[in-house]
CSV table of C-alpha atoms and ligand atoms in Angstrom, one decimal:
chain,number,residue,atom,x,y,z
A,206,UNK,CA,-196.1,-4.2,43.3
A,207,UNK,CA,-193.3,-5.4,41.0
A,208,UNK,CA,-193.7,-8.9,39.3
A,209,UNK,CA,-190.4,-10.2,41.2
A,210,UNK,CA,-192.3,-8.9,44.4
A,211,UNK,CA,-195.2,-11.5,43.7
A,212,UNK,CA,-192.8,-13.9,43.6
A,213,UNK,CA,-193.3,-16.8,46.5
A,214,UNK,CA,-190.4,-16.0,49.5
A,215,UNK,CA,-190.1,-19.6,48.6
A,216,UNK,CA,-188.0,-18.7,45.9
A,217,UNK,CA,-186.0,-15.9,47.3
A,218,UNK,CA,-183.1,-15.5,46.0
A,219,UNK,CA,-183.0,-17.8,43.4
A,220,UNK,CA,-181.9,-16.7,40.0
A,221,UNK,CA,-181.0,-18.1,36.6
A,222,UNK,CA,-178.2,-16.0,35.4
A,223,UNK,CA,-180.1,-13.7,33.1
A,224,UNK,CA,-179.8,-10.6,35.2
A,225,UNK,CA,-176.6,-12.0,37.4
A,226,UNK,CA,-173.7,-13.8,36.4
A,227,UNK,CA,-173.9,-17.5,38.6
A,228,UNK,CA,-171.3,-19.6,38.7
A,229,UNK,CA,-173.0,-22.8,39.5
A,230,UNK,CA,-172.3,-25.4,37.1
A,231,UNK,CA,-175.9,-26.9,36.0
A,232,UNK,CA,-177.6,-23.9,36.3
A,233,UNK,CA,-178.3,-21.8,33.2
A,234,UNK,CA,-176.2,-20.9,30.4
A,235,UNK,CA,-173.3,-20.6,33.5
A,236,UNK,CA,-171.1,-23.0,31.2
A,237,UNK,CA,-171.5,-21.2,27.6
A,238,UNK,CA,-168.6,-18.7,27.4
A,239,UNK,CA,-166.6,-21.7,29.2
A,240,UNK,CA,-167.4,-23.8,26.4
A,241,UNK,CA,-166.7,-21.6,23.5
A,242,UNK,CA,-163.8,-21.6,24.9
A,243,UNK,CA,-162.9,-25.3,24.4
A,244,UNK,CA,-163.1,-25.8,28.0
A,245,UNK,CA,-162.7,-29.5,29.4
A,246,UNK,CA,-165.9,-29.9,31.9
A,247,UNK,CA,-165.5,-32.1,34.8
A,248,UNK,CA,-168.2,-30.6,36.8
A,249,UNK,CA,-171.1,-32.9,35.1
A,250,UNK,CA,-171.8,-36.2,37.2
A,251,UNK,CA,-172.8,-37.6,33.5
A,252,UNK,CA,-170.3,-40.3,32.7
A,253,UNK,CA,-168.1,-40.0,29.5
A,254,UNK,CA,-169.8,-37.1,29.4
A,255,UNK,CA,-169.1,-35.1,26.2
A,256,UNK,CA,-168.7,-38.9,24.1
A,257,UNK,CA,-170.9,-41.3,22.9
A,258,UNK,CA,-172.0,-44.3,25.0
A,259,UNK,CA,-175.3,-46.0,24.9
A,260,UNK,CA,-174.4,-50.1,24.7
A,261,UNK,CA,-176.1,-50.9,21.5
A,262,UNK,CA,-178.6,-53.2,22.8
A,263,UNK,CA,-179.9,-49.9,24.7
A,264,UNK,CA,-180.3,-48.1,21.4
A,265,UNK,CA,-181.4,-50.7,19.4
A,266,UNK,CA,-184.9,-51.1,21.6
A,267,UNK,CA,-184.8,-47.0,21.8
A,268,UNK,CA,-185.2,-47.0,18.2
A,269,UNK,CA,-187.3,-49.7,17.6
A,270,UNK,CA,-190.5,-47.7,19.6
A,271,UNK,CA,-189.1,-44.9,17.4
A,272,UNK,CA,-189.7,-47.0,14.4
A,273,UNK,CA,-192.7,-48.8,15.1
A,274,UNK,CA,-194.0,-45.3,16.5
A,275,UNK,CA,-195.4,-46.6,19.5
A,276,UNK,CA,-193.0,-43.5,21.2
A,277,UNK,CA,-195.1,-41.1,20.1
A,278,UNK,CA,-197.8,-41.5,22.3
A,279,UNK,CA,-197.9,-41.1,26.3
A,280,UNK,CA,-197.2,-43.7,28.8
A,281,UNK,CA,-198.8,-44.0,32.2
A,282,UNK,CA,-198.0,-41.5,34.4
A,283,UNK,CA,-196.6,-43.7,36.8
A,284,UNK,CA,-194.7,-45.3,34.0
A,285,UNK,CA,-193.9,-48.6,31.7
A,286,UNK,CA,-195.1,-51.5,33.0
A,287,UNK,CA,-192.7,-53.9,31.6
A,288,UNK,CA,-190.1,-51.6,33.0
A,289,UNK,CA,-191.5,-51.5,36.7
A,290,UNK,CA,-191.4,-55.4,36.3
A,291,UNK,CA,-187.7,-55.4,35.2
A,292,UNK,CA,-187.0,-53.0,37.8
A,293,UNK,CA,-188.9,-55.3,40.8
A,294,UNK,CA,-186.6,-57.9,39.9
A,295,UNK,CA,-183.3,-55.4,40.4
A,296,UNK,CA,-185.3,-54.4,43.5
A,297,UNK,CA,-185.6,-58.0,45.1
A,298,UNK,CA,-182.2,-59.1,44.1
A,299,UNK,CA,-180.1,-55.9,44.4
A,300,UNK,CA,-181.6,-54.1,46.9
A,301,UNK,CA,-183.3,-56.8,49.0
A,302,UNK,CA,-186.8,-54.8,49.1
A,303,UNK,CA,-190.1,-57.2,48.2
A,304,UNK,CA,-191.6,-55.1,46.2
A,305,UNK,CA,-194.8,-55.1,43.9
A,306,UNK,CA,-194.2,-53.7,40.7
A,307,UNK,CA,-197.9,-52.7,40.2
A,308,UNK,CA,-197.9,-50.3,43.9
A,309,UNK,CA,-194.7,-49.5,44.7
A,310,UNK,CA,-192.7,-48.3,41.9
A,311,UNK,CA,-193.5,-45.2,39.9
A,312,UNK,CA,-190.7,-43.8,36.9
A,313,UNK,CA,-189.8,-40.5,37.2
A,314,UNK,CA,-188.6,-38.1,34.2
A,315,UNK,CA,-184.8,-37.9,36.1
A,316,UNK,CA,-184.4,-38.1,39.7
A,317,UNK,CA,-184.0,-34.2,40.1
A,318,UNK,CA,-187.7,-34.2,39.5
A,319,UNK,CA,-187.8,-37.9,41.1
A,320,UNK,CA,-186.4,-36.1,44.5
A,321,UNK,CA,-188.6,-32.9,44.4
A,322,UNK,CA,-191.9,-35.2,43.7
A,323,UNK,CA,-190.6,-37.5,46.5
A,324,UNK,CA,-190.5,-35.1,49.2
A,325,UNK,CA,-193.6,-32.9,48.1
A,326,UNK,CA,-196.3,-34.7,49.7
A,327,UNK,CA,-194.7,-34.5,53.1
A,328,UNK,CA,-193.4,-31.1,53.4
A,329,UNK,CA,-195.8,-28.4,55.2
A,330,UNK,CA,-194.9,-25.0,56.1
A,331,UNK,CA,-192.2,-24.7,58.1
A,332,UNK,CA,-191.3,-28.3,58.3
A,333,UNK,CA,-187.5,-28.8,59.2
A,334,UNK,CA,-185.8,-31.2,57.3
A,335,UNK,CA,-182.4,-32.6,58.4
A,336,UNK,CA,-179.8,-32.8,55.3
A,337,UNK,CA,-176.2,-34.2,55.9
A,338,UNK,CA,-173.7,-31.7,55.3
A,339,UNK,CA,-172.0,-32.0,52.9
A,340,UNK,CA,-174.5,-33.2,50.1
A,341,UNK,CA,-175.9,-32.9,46.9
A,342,UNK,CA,-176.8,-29.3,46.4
A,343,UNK,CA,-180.8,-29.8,45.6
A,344,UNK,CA,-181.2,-31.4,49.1
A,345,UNK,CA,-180.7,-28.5,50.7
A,346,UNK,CA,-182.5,-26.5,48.6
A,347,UNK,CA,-185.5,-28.5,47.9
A,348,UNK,CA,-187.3,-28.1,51.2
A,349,UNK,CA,-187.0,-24.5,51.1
A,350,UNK,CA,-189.0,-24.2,47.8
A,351,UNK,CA,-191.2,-26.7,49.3
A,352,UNK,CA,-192.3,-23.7,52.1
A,353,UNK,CA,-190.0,-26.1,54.6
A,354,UNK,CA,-186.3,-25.5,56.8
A,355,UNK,CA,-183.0,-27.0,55.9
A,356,UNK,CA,-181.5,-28.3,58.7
A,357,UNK,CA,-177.8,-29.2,57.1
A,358,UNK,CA,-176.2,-31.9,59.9
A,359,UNK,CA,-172.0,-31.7,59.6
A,360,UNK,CA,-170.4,-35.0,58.3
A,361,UNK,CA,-167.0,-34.9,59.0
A,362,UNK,CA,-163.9,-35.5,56.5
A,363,UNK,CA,-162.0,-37.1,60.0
A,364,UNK,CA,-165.2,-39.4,60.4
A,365,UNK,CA,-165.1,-40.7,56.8
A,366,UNK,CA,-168.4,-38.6,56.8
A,367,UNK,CA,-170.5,-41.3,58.4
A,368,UNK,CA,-173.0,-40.9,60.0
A,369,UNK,CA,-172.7,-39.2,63.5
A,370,UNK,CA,-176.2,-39.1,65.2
A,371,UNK,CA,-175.1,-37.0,68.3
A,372,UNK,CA,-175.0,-34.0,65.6
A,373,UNK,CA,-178.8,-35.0,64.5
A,374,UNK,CA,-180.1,-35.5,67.8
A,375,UNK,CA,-178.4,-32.0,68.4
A,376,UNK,CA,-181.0,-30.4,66.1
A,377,UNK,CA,-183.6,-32.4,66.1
A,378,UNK,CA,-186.9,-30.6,67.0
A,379,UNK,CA,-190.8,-31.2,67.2
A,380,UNK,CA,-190.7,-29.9,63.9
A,381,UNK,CA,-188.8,-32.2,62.5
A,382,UNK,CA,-190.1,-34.1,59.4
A,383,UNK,CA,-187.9,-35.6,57.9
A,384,UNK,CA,-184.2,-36.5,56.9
A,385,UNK,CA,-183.0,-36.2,53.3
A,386,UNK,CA,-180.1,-38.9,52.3
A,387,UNK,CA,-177.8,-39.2,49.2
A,388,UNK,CA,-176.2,-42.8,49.6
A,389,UNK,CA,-173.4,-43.1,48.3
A,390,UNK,CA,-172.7,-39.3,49.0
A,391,UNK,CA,-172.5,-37.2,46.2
A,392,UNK,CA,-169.9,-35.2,46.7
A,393,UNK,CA,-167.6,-37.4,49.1
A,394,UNK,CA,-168.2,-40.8,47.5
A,395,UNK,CA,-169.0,-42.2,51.0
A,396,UNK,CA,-170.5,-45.4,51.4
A,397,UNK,CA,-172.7,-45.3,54.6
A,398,UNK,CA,-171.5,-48.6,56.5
A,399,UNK,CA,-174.2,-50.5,57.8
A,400,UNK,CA,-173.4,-49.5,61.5
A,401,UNK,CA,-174.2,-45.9,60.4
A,402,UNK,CA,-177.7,-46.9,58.7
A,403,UNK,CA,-178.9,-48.8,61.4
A,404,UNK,CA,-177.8,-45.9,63.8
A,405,UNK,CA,-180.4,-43.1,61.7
A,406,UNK,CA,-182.5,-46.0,61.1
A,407,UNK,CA,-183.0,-46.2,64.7
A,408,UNK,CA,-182.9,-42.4,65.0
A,409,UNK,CA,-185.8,-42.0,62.8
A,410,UNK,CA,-188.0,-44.2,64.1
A,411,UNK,CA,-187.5,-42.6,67.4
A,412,UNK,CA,-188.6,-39.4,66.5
A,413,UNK,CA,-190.7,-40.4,63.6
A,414,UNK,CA,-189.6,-39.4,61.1
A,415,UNK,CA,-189.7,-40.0,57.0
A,416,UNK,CA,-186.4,-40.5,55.3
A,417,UNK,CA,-186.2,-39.7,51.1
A,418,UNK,CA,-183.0,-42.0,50.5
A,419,UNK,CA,-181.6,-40.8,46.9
A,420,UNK,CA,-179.6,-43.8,46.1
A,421,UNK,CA,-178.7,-42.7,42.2
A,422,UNK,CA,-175.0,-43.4,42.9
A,423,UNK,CA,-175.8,-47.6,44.2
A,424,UNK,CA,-174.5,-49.0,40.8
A,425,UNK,CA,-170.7,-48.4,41.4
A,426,UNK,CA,-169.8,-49.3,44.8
A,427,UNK,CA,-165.8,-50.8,45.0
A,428,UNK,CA,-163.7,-52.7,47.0
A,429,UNK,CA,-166.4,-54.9,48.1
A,430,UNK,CA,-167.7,-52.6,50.6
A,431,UNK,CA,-171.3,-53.7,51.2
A,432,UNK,CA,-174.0,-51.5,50.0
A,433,UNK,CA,-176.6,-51.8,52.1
A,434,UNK,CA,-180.5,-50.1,51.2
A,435,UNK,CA,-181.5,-48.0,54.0
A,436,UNK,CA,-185.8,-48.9,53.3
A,437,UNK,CA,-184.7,-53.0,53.8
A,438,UNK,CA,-184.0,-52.0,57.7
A,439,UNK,CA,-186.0,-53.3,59.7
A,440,UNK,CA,-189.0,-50.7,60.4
A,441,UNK,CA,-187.7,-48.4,57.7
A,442,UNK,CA,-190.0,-50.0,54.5
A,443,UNK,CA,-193.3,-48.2,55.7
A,444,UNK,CA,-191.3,-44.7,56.5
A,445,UNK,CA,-188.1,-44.4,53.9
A,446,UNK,CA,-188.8,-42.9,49.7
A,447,UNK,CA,-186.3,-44.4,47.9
A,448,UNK,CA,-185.2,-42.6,45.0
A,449,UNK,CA,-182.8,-44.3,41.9
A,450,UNK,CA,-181.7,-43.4,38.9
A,451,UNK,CA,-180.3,-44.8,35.2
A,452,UNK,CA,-178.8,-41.2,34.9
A,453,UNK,CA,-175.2,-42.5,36.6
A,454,UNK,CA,-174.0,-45.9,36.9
A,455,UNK,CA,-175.6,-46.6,33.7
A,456,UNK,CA,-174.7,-43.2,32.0
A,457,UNK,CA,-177.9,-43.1,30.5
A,458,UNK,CA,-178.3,-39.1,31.9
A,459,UNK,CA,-179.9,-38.0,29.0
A,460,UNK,CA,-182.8,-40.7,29.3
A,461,UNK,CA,-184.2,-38.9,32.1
A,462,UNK,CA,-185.6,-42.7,33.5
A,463,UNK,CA,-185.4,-42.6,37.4
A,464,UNK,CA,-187.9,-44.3,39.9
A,465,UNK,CA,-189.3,-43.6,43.2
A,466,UNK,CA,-189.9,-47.0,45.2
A,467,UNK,CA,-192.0,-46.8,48.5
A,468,UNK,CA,-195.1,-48.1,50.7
A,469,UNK,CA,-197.9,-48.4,48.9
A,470,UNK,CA,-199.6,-45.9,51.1
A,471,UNK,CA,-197.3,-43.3,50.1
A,472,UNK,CA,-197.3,-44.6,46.4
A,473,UNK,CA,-200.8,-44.1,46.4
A,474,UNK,CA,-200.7,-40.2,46.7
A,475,UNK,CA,-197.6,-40.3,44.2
A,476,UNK,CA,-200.0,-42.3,41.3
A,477,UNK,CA,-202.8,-39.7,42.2
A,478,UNK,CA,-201.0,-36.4,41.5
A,479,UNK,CA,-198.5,-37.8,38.6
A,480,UNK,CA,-200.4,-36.7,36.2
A,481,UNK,CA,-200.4,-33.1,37.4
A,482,UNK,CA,-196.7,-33.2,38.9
A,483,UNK,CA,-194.5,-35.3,36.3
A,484,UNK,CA,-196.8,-36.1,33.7
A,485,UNK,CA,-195.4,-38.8,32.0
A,486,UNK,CA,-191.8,-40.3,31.4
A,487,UNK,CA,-190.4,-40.0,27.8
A,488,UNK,CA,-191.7,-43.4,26.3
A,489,UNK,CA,-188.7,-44.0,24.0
A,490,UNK,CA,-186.5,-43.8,26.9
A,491,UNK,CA,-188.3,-46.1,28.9
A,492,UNK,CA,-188.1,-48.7,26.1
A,493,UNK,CA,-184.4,-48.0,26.1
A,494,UNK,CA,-184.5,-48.4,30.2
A,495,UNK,CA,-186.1,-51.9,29.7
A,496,UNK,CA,-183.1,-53.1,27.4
A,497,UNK,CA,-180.7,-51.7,30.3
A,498,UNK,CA,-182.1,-53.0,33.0
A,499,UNK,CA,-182.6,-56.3,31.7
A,500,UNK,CA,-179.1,-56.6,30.6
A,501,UNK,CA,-177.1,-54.6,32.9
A,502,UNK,CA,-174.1,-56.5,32.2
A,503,UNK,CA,-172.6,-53.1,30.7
A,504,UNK,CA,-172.4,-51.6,34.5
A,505,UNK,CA,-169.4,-54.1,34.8
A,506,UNK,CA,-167.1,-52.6,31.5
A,507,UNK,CA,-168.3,-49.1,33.3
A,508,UNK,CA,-167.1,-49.8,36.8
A,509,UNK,CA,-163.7,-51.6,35.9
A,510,UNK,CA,-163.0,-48.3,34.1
A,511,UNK,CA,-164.1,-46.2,36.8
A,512,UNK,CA,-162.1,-48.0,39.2
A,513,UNK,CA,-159.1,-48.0,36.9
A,514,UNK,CA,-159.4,-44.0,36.9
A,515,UNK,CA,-160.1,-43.7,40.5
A,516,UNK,CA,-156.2,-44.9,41.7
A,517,UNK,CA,-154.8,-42.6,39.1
A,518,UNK,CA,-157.0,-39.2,39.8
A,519,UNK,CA,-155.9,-41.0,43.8
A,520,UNK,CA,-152.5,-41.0,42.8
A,521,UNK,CA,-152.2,-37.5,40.6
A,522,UNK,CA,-153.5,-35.6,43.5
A,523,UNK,CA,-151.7,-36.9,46.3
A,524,UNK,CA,-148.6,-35.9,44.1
A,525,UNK,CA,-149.2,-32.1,44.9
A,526,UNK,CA,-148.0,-30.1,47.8
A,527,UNK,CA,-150.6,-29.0,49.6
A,528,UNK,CA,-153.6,-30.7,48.3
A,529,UNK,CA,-155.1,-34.9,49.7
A,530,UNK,CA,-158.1,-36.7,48.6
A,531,UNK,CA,-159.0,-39.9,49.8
A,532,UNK,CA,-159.5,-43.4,47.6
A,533,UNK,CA,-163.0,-42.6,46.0
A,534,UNK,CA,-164.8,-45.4,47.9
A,535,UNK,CA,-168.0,-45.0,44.8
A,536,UNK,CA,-169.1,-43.4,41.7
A,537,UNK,CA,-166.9,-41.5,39.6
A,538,UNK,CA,-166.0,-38.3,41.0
A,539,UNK,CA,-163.6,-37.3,43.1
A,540,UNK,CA,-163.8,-34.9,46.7
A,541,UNK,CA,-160.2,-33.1,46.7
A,542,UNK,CA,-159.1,-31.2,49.8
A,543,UNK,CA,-157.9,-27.9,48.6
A,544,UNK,CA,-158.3,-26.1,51.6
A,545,UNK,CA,-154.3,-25.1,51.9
A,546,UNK,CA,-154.5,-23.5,48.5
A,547,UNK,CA,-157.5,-21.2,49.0
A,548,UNK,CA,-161.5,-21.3,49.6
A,549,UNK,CA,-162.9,-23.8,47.2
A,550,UNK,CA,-164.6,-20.6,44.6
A,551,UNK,CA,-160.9,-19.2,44.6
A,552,UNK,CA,-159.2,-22.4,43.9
A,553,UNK,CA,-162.1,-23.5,41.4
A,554,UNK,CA,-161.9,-20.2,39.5
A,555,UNK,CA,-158.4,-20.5,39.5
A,556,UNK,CA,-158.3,-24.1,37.7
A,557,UNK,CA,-160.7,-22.1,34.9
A,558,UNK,CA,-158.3,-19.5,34.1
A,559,UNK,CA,-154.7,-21.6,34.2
A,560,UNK,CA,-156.1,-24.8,33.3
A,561,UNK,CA,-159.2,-24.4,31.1
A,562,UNK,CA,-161.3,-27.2,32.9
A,563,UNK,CA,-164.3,-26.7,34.8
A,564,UNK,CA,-165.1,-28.5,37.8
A,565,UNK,CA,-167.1,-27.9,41.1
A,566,UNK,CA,-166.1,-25.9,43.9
A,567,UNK,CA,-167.2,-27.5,46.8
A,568,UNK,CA,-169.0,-24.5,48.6
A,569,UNK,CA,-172.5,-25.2,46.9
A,570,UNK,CA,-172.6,-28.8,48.7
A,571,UNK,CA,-172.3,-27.2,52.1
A,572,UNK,CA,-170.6,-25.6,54.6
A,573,UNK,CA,-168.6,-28.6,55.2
A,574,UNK,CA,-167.9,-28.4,51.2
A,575,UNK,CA,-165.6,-25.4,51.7
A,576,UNK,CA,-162.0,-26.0,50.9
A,577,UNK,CA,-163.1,-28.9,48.6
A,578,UNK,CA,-163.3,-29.5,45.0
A,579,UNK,CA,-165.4,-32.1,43.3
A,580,UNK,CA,-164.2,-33.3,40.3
A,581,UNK,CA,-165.4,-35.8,38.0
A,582,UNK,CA,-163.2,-38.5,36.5
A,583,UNK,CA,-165.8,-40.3,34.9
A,584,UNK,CA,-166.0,-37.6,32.2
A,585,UNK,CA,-164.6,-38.4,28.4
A,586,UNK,CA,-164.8,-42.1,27.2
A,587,UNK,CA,-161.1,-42.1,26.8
A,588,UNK,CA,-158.7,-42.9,30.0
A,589,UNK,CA,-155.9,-40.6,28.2
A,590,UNK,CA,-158.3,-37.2,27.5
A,591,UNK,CA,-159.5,-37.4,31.1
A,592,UNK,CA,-155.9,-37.9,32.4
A,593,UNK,CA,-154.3,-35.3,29.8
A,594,UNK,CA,-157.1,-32.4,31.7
A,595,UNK,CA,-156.1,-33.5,35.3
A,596,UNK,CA,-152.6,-33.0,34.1
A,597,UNK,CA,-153.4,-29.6,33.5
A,598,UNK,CA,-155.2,-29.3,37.0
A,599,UNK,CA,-152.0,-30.5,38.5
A,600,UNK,CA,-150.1,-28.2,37.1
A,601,UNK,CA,-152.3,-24.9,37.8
A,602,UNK,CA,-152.5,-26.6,41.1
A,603,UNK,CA,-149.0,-26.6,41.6
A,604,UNK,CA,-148.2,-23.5,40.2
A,605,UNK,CA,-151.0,-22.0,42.8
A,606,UNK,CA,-149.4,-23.6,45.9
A,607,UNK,CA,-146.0,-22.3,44.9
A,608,UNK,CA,-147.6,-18.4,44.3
A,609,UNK,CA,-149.0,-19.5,48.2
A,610,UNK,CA,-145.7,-20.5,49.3
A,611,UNK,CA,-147.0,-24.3,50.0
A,612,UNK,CA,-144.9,-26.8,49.6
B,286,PLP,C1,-177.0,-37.3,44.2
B,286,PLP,C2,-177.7,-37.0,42.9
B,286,PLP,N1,-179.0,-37.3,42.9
B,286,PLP,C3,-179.8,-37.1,41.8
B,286,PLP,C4,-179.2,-36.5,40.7
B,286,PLP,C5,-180.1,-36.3,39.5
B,286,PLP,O1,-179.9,-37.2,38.5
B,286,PLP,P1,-181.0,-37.5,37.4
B,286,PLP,O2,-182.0,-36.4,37.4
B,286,PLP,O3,-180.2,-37.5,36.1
B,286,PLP,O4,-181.6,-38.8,37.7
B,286,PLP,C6,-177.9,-36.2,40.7
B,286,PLP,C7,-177.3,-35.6,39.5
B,286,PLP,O5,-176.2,-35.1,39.5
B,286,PLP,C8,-177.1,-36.4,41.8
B,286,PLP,O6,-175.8,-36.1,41.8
């Protein structure tokens, strides 16, 4: 038997890009020639992304655990203390969950791992687990290389992609497990409106079912649109993971702080195989963590800039013939409907060769990603080098339609 015959049916198909070229962005060395090549990458949701920006009080209490040493040694597993009390305080006043700091919070190195771990203790074999479609790529394929179904639910761009529960009770079976939720959406920047939570809350409870909410993109929310924290439903605490993250709002993706908040019957199985799943949570970081999330007031200079970009990226490509977005309603990408101009890979690999900027074709989020770009306008710290690339975008964009005869 081969060695790539061994390998779990889990993990079919999967490959790196040593043997194969892959195209996904975050996934190997995909990105290297690309780069070389003085590429412009807005395919990272990692905020100012390739420039500097950690707000100095963030850095200072980074280095000072570097200084005083103190960050070379472990953490708990299940994280800082100081910082689970900073973050129970965000908790109670942001997200209206009455939490205790000591059994329901545990920090996470990232949410990527923070989603995986989240969802681990649930999943048998052959467990289906419902995933809106679209989404954030790992949601569909965590379960999978958990020994579990994906069950992707359609959102739809004519809906707002809310929430429809007639497509979930569609598919819902007596395997059915449990529902996986980015909120806000990455890729469509949807907020789910109350009415829609309340409406899979209810669904969920019906059918009994666990819900892992990944709420990394809560910090930038505009327009006043309330944001409302799918566990704080009433009869949603003891079944709903909630999964957050420093990594976006805060830009602080190379920190690798996230947290997992939940019942403390859950938490209790999360603290018990930490040590063996996460380990630990880079103790610097976490110092650094504390300083932002006791002085957050940073996330305000972030979002007015955001919101800033979002009218012009809003603007720019409703200019071209052939191609729509709507107003980013969170976060700092952008979900552009292509769908005139080609399938997304086309139109993606198209905007590499004319344009020499990477962003995300929207097939890996779903089949109802095809015909979409995601692009994200939060990269560069400057508003002019992150316009001066979409200006290029337009104008391969453009120049595509016109070769297509769009006008
Ligand atoms: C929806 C969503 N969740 C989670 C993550 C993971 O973020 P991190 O591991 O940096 O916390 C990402 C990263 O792009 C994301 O888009």
């Amino acid at each position: 038997m081969s060695i790539q015959e061994k390998i779990s049916k889990k993990f079919e198909g999967i490959q790196g890009g040593l043997f194969a070229k892959v195209s996904k962005a975050d996934v190997g060395t995909a990105l290297n020639d690309l780069i070389a090549n003085g590429a412009a990458l807005m395919c990272w949701a990692d905020p100012f992304y390739p420039d500097p920006a950690i707000p100095e009080h963030v850095k200072k209490a980074t280095l000072e655990g570097l200084k005083d040493g103190t960050s070379a040694h472990y953490t708990m597993p299940i994280g800082n203390m100081e910082l689970k009390v900073e973050l129970d305080k965000k908790l109670k006043s942001f997200n209206h969950l009455d939490v205790d700091p000591e059994r329901n919070i545990i920090i996470t190195p990232g949410s990527d791992a923070g989603l995986m771990f989240a969802m681990m203790p649930f999943i048998d074999e052959g467990d289906e687990v419902m995933v809106p479609d679209p989404s954030y790529p790992n949601n569909f394929l965590n379960p999978k290389l958990l020994g579990g179904v994906t069950v992707p639910v359609p959102l739809r761009e004519e809906n707002n992609y809310q929430i429809d529960i007639e497509e979930f009770e569609k598919r819902v079976t007596p395997k059915t497990k449990m529902i996986v939720l980015t909120n806000p959406n990455n890729p469509t920047t949807t907020v789910l409106r109350r009415e829609s939570l309340e409406k899979l809350a209810e669904f969920a409870i019906k059918h009994d079912l666990i819900v892992v909410c990944d709420q990394a993109f809560e910090d930038s929310v505009y327009d006043n649109v309330e944001f409302v924290t799918l566990a704080s439903l009433p009869g949603m605490w003891e079944r709903t993971v909630t999964v957050f993250s420093i990594s976006k709002g805060m830009a602080l993706s190379g920190y690798r702080v996230a947290y997992i908040v939940a019942d403390d019957h859950i938490m209790d199985v999360y603290y018990g195989c930490a040590v063996s799943v996460i380990g630990a949570t880079n103790t610097a970081c976490q110092l650094g963590a504390i300083a932002a999330v006791k002085d957050s007031a940073f996330l305000q200079e972030y979002n007015k800039i955001f919101d800033r970009r979002r009218k012009v990226v809003y603007d720019i490509f409703n200019s071209i013939p052939g191609v729509s977005m709507a107003m980013p309603e969170s976060t700092f990408l952008c979900w552009v409907n292509v769908s005139k101009l080609g399938t997304a890979d086309e139109v993606n690999a198209y905007i590499i060769k004319e344009a020499n900027v990477v962003v995300n074709s929207g097939a890996p989020y779903g089949a109802q990603g095809e015909g979409h770009l995601r692009i994200v306008f939060g990269a560069f710290r400057d508003d002019e080098k992150m316009v001066e690339a979409l200006e290029r975008v337009k104008a391969a964009l453009i120049k595509l339609g016109k070769e297509k005869g769009v006008s």
